[in-house]
Structures are given as C-alpha cells and as structure tokens.
Backbone as a printed PyTorch tensor [residue, N CA C, xyz], in Angstrom:
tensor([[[-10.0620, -33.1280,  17.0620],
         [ -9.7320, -31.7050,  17.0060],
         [-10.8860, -30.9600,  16.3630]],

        [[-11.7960, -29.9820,  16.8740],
         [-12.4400, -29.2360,  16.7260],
         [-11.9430, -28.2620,  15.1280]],

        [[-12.9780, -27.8500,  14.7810],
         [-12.5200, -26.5330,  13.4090],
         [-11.8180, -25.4700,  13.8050]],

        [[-12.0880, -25.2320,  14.6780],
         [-11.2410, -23.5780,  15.3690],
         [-10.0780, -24.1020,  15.9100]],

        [[ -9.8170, -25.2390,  16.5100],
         [ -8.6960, -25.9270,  16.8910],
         [ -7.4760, -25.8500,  16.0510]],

        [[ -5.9720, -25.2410,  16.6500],
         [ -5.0700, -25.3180,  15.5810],
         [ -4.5540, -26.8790,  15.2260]],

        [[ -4.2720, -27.2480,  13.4720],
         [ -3.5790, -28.2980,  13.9150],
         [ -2.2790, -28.6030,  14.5060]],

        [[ -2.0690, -30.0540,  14.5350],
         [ -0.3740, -30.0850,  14.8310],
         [  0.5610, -30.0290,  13.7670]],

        [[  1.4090, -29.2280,  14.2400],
         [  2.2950, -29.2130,  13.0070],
         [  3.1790, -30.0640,  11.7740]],

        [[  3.3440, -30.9880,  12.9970],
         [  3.4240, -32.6110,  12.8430],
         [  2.1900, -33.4210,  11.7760]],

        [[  1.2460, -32.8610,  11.5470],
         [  0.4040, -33.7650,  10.8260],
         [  0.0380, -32.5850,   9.5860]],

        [[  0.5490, -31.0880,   9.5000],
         [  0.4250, -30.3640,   8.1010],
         [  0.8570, -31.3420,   6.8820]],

        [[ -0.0230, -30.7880,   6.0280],
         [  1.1280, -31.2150,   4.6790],
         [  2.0740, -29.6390,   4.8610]],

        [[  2.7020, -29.8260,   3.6910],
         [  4.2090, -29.1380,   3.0660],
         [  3.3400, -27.7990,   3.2130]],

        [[  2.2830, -27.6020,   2.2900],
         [  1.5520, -26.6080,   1.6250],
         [  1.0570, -25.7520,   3.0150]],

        [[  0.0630, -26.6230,   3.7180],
         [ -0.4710, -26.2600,   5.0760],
         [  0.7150, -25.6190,   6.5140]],

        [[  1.4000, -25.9710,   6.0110],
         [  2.7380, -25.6990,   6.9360],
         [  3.2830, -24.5690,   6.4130]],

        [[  3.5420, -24.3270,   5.2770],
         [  4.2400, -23.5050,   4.6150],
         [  3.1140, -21.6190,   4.8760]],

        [[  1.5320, -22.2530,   4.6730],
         [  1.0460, -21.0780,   4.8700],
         [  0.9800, -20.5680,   6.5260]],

        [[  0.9580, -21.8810,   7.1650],
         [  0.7350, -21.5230,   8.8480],
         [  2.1780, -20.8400,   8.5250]],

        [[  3.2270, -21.1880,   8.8000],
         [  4.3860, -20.3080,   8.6940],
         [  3.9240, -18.7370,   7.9100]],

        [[  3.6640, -18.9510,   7.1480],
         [  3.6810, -17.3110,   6.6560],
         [  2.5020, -16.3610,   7.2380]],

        [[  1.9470, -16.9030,   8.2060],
         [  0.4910, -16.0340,   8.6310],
         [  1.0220, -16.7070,  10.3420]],

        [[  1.7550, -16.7480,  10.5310],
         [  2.0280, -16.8030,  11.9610],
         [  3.7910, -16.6770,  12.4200]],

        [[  4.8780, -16.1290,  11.1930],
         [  5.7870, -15.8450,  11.2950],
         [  5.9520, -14.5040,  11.5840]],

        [[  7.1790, -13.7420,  12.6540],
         [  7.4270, -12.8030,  12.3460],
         [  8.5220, -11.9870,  11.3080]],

        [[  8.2020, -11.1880,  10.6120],
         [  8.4230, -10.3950,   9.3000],
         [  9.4840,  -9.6370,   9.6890]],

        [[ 10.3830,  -9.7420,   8.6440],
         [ 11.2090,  -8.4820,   8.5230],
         [ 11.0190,  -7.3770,   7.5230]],

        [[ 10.9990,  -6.0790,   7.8210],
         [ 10.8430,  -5.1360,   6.3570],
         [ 11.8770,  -4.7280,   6.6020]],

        [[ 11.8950,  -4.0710,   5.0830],
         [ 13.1800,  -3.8580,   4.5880],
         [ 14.3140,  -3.0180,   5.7150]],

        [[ 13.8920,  -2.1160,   6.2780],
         [ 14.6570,  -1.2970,   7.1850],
         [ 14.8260,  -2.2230,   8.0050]],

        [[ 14.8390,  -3.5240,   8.1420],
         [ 15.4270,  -4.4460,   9.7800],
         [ 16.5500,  -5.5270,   9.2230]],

        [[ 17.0850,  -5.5910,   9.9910],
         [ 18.7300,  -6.2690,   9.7020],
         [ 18.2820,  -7.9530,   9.3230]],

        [[ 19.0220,  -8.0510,   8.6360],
         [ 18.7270,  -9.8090,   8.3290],
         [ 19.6220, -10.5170,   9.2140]],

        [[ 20.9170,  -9.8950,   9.7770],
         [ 21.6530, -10.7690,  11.1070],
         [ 21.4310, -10.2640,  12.3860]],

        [[ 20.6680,  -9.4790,  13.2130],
         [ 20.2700,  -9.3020,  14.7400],
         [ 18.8290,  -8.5080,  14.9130]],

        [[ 18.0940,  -8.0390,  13.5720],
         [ 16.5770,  -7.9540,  13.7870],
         [ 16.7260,  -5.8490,  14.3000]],

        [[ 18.1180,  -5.1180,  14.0730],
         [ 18.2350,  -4.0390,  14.1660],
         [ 17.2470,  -3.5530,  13.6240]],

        [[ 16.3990,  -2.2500,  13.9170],
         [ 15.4030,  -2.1800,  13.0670],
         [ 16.2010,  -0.2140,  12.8430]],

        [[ 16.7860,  -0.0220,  11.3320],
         [ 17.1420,   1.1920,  10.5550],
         [ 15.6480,   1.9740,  10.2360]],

        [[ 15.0510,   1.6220,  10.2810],
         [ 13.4360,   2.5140,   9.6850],
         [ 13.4690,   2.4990,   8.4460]],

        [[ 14.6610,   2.3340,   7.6080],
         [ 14.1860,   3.0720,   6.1680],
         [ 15.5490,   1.9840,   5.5380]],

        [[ 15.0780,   1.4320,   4.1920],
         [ 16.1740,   0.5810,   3.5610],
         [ 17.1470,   1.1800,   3.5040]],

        [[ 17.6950,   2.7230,   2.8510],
         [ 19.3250,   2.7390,   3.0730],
         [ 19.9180,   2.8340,   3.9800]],

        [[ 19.2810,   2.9220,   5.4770],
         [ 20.1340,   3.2980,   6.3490],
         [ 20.3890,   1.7060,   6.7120]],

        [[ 19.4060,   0.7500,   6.2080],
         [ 19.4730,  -0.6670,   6.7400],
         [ 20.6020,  -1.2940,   5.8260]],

        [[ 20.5210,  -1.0730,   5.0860],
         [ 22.1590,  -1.4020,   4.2740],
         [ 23.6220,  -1.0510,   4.2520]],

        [[ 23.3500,   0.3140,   5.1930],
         [ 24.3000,   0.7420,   5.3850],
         [ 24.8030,   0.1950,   6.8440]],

        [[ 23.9020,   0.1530,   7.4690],
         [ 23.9370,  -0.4690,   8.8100],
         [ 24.5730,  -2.1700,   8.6520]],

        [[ 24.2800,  -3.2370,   8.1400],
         [ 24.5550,  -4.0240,   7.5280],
         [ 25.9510,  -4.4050,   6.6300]],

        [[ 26.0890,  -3.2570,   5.7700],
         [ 27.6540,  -3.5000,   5.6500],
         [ 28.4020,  -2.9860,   6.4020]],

        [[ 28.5070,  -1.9730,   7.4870],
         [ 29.3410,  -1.2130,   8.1870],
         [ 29.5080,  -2.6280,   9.6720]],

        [[ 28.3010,  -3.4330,   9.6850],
         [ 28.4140,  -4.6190,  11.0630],
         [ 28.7130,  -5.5750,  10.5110]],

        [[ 28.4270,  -6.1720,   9.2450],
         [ 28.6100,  -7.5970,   8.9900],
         [ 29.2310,  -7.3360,   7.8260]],

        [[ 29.4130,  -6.4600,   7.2830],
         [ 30.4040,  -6.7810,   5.5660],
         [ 29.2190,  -7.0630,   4.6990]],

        [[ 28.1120,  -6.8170,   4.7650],
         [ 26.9410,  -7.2800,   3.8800],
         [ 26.6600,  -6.3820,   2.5100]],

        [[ 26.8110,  -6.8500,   1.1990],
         [ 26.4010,  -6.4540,   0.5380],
         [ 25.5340,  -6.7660,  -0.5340]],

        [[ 24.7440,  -5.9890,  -1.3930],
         [ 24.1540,  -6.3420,  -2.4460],
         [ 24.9780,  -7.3250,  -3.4290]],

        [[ 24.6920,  -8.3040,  -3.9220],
         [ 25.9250,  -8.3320,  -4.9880],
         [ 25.4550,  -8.0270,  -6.3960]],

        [[ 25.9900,  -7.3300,  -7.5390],
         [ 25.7620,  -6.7120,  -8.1930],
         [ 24.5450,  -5.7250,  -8.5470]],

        [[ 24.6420,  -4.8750,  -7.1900],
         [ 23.4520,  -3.7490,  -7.3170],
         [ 22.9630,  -2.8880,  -8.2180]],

        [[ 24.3770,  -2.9060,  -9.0720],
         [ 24.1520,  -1.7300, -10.1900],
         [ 22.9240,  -2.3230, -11.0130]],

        [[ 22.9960,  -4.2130, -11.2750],
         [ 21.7830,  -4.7610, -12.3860],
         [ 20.8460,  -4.6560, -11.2800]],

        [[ 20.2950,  -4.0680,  -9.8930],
         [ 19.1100,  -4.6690,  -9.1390],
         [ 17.8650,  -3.5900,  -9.6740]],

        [[ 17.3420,  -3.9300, -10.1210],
         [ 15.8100,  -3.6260, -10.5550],
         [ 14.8470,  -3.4580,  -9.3180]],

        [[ 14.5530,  -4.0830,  -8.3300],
         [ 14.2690,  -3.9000,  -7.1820],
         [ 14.4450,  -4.0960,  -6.0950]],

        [[ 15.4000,  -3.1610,  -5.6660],
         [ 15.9190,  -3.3550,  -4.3700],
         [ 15.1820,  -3.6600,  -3.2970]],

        [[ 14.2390,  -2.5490,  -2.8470],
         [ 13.1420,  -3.4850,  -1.5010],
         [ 12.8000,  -4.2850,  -1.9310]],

        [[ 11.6520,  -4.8260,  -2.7970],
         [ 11.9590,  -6.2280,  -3.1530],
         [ 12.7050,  -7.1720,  -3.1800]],

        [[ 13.9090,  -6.7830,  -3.4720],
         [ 15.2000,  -7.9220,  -2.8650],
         [ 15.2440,  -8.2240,  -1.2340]],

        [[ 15.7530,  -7.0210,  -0.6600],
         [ 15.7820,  -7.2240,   0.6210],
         [ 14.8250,  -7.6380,   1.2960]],

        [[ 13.3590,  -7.1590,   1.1990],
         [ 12.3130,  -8.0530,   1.7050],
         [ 12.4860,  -9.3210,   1.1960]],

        [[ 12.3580,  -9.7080,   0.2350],
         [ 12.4580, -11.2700,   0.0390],
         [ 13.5950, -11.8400,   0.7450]],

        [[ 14.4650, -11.1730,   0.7380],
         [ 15.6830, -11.8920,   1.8960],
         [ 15.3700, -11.8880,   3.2870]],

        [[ 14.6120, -10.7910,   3.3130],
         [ 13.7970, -11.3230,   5.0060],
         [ 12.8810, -12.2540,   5.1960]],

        [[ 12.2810, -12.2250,   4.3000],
         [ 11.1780, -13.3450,   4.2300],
         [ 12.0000, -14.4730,   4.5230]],

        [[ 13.0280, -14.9110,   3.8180],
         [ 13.6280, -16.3360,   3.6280],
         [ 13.9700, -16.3990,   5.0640]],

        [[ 14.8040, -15.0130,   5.4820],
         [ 15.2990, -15.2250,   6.6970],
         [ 14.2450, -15.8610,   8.3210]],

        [[ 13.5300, -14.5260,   7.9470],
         [ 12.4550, -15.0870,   8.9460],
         [ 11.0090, -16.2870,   8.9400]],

        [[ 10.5240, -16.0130,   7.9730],
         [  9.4950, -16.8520,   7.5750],
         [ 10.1160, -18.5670,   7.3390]],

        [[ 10.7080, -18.5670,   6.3140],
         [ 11.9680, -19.4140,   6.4010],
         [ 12.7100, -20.0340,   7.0100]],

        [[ 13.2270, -19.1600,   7.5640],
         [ 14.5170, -19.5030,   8.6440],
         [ 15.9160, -20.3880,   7.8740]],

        [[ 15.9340, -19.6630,   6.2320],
         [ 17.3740, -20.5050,   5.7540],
         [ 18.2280, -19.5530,   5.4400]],

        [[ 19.2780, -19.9530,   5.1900],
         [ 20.8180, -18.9890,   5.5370],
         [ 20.4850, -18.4080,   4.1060]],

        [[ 21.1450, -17.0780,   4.0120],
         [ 21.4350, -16.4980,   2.8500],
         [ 22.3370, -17.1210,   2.3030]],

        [[ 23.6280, -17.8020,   2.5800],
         [ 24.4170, -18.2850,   1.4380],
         [ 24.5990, -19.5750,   1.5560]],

        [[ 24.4960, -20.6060,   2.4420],
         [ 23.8730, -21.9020,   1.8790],
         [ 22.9450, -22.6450,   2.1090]],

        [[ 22.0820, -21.5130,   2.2490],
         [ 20.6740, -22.1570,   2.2490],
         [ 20.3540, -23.5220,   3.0810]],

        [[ 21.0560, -23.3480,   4.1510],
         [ 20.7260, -24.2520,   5.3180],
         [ 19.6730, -23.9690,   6.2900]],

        [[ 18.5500, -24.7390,   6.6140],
         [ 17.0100, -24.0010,   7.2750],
         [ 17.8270, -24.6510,   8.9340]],

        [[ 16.8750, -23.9060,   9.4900],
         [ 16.6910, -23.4350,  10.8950],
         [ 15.9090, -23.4700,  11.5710]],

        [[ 15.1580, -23.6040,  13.0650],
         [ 14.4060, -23.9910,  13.6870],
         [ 13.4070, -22.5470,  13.8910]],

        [[ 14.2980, -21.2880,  13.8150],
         [ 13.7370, -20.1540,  14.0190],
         [ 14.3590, -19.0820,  13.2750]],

        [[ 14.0610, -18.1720,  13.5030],
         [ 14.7650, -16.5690,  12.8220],
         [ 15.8830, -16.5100,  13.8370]],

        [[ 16.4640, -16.4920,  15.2900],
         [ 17.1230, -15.5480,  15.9030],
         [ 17.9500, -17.5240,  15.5620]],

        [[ 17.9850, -18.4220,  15.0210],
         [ 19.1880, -19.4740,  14.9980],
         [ 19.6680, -19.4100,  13.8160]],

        [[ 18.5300, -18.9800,  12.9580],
         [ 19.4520, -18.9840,  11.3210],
         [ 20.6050, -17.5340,  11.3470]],

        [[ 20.1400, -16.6480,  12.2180],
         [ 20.8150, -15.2530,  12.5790],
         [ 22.1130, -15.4340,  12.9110]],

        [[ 22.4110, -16.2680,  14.1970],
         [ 23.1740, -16.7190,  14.9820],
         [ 24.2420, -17.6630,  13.6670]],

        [[ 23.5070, -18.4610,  13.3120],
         [ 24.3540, -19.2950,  11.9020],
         [ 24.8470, -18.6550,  11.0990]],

        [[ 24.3060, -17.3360,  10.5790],
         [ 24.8790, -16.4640,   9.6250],
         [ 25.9260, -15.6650,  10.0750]],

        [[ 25.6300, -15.0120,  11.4120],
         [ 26.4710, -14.4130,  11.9290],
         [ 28.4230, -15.0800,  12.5790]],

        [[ 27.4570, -16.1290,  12.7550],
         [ 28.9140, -17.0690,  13.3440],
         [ 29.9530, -17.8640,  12.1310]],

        [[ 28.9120, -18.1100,  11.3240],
         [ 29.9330, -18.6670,   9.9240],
         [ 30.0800, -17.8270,   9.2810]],

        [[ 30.2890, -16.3260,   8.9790],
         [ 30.3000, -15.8460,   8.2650],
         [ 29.1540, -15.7200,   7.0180]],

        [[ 28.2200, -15.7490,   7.2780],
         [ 27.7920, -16.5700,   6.4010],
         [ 26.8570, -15.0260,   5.7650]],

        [[ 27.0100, -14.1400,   5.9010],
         [ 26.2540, -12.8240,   6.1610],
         [ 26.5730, -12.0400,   4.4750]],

        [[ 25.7990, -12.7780,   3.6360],
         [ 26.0880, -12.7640,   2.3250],
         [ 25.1100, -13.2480,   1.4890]],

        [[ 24.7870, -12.9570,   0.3330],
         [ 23.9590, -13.8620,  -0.6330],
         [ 24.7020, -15.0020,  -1.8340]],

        [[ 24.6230, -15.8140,  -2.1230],
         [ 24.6120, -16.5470,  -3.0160],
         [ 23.9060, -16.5810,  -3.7450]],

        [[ 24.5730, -16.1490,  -5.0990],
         [ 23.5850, -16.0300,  -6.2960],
         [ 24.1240, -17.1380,  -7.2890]],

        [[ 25.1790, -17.7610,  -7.0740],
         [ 25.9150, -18.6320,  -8.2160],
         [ 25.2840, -19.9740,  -7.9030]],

        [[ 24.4040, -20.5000,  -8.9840],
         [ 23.3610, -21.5560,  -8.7710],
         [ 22.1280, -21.6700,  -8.3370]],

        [[ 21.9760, -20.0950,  -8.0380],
         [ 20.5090, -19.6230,  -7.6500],
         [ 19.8810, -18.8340,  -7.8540]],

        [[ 20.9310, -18.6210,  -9.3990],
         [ 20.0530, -17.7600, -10.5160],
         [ 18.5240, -17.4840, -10.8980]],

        [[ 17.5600, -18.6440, -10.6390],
         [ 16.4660, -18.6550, -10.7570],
         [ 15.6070, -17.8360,  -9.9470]],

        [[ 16.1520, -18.2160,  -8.5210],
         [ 15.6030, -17.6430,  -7.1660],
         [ 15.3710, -16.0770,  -7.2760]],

        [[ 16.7810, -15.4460,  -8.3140],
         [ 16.6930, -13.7360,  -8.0880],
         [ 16.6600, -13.3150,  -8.8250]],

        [[ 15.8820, -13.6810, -10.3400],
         [ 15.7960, -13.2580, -11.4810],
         [ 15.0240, -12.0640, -11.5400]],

        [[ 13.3520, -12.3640, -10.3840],
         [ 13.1380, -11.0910, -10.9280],
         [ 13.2660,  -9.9750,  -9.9650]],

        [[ 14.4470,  -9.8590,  -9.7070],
         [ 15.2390,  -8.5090,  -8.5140],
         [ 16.0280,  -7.6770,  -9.5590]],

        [[ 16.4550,  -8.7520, -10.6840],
         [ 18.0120,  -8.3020, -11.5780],
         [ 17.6040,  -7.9780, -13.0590]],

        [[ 18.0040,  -7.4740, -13.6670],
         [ 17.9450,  -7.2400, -14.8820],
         [ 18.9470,  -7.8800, -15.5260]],

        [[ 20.0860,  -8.4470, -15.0150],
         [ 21.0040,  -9.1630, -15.7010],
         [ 20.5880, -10.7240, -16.0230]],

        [[ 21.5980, -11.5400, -16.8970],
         [ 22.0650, -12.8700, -16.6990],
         [ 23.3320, -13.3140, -15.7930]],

        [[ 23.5930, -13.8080, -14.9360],
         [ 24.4860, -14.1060, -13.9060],
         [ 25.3130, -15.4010, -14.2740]],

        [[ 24.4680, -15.7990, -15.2980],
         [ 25.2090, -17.1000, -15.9030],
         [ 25.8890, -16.6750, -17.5250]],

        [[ 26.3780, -15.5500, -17.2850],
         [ 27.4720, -15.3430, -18.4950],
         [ 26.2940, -14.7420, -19.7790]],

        [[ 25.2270, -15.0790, -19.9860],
         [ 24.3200, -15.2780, -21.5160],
         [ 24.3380, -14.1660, -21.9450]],

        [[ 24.0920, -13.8990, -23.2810],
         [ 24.1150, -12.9600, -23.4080],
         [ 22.6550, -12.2120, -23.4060]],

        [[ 21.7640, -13.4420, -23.3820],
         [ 20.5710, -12.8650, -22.8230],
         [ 20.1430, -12.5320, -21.5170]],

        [[ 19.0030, -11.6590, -21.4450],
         [ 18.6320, -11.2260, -20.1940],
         [ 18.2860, -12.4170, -19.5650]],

        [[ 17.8620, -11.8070, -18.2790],
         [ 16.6670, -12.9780, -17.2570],
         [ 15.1160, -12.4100, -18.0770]],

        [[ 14.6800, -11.2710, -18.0940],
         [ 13.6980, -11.3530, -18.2860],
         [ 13.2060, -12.0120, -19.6910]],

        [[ 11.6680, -12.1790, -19.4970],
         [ 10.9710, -13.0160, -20.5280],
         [  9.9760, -11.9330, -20.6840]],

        [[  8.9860, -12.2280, -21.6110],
         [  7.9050, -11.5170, -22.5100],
         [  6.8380, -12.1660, -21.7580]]])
C-alpha cells in the first residue's frame, strides 16, 4: 500500500480508526435531530422538534451549563460513533443506531452511571454529593 493509499480498516489500531472515523464521518450540529437527521437550523427549534416527535428531553436542563455543547456531543456519539443514547449500544452507521433508538424507544439519555461522560455539560452532582462535578 502506497502513502496516499487509504488503509484497511481492518488493520487500524483503535486510535487510527477512531480518527479516520472522525475526519471521514458525517456530523450532526446542534439544529439536526439525533433520531432521523431533521435538520431545525437553530438548537431550540431542534429540541423542540425532538420532544414534540420522539418524547426527547434534556434531563435535568435547569443544571445544563452548556447546552450546544451537550447536544453536539450527543451528535457526535450519535453519528461519529454510531452508539445509542441510552444504552450505549454501537452500530454499524448513523441512520442504524437512529433506527435502534427510534424503534426501542430508546430516544433518551442516560445519565445514571455515566456521570463522568456529562460532567462537563452540568453543573450538578447526579450522584446525590453534595459536591459539585466541577474541579479547580
């Protein structure tokens, strides 16, 4: 295989795979639906769009510190990714993890045990503490 030659995907490491995925995936921003790729233009209308089709909501928005940031990162997972928002089951593509979310219900986040993952979206602790998530 030549230098300009892509490799096979089959012979990436984790790391090499992980960046071909992110420089050859397609993206969701925030205004595009995380279950059918609707594209709202602008995040509130995409949330609103979202809970009014699938029941989708923030869960505890009032602590979210950054909302596009949240939702992009949930696209990312979705598309770049390809794993479910609530049990994090991966997928061959974006429009099957869609199809999975959409058909199991699955059109939701899980934050209970994956506290780590959304710490810095929240200003809260989700695990009861009385301390924050954030650190110094």
């Amino acid at each position: 295989i030549g230098e300009d030659e892509p490799m096979d995907v089959k012979d990436m490491t984790e790391e090499e795979f992980f960046e071909w995925k992110l420089k050859n995936s397609a993206r969701l921003a925030p205004g595009d639906s995380l279950f059918d790729r609707h594209s709202c233009g602008d995040l509130a209308t995409n949330l609103e769009y979202m809970a009014s089709s699938y029941g989708f909501f923030v869960p505890y928005l009032e602590h979210v510190e950054d909302l596009e940031g949240l939702v992009d990162y949930l696209g990312q997972k979705v598309s770049v990714g390809n794993v479910c928002l609530w049990c994090n089951k991966s997928f061959g593509s974006m429009e099957a993890v869609m199809k999975h979310m959409v058909d199991k219900s699955h059109c939701k986040v899980q934050l209970e045990g994956n506290e780590d993952e959304f710490q810095d979206f929240y200003n809260i602790s989700l695990e009861g503490e009385e301390e924050e998530w954030e650190t110094d």
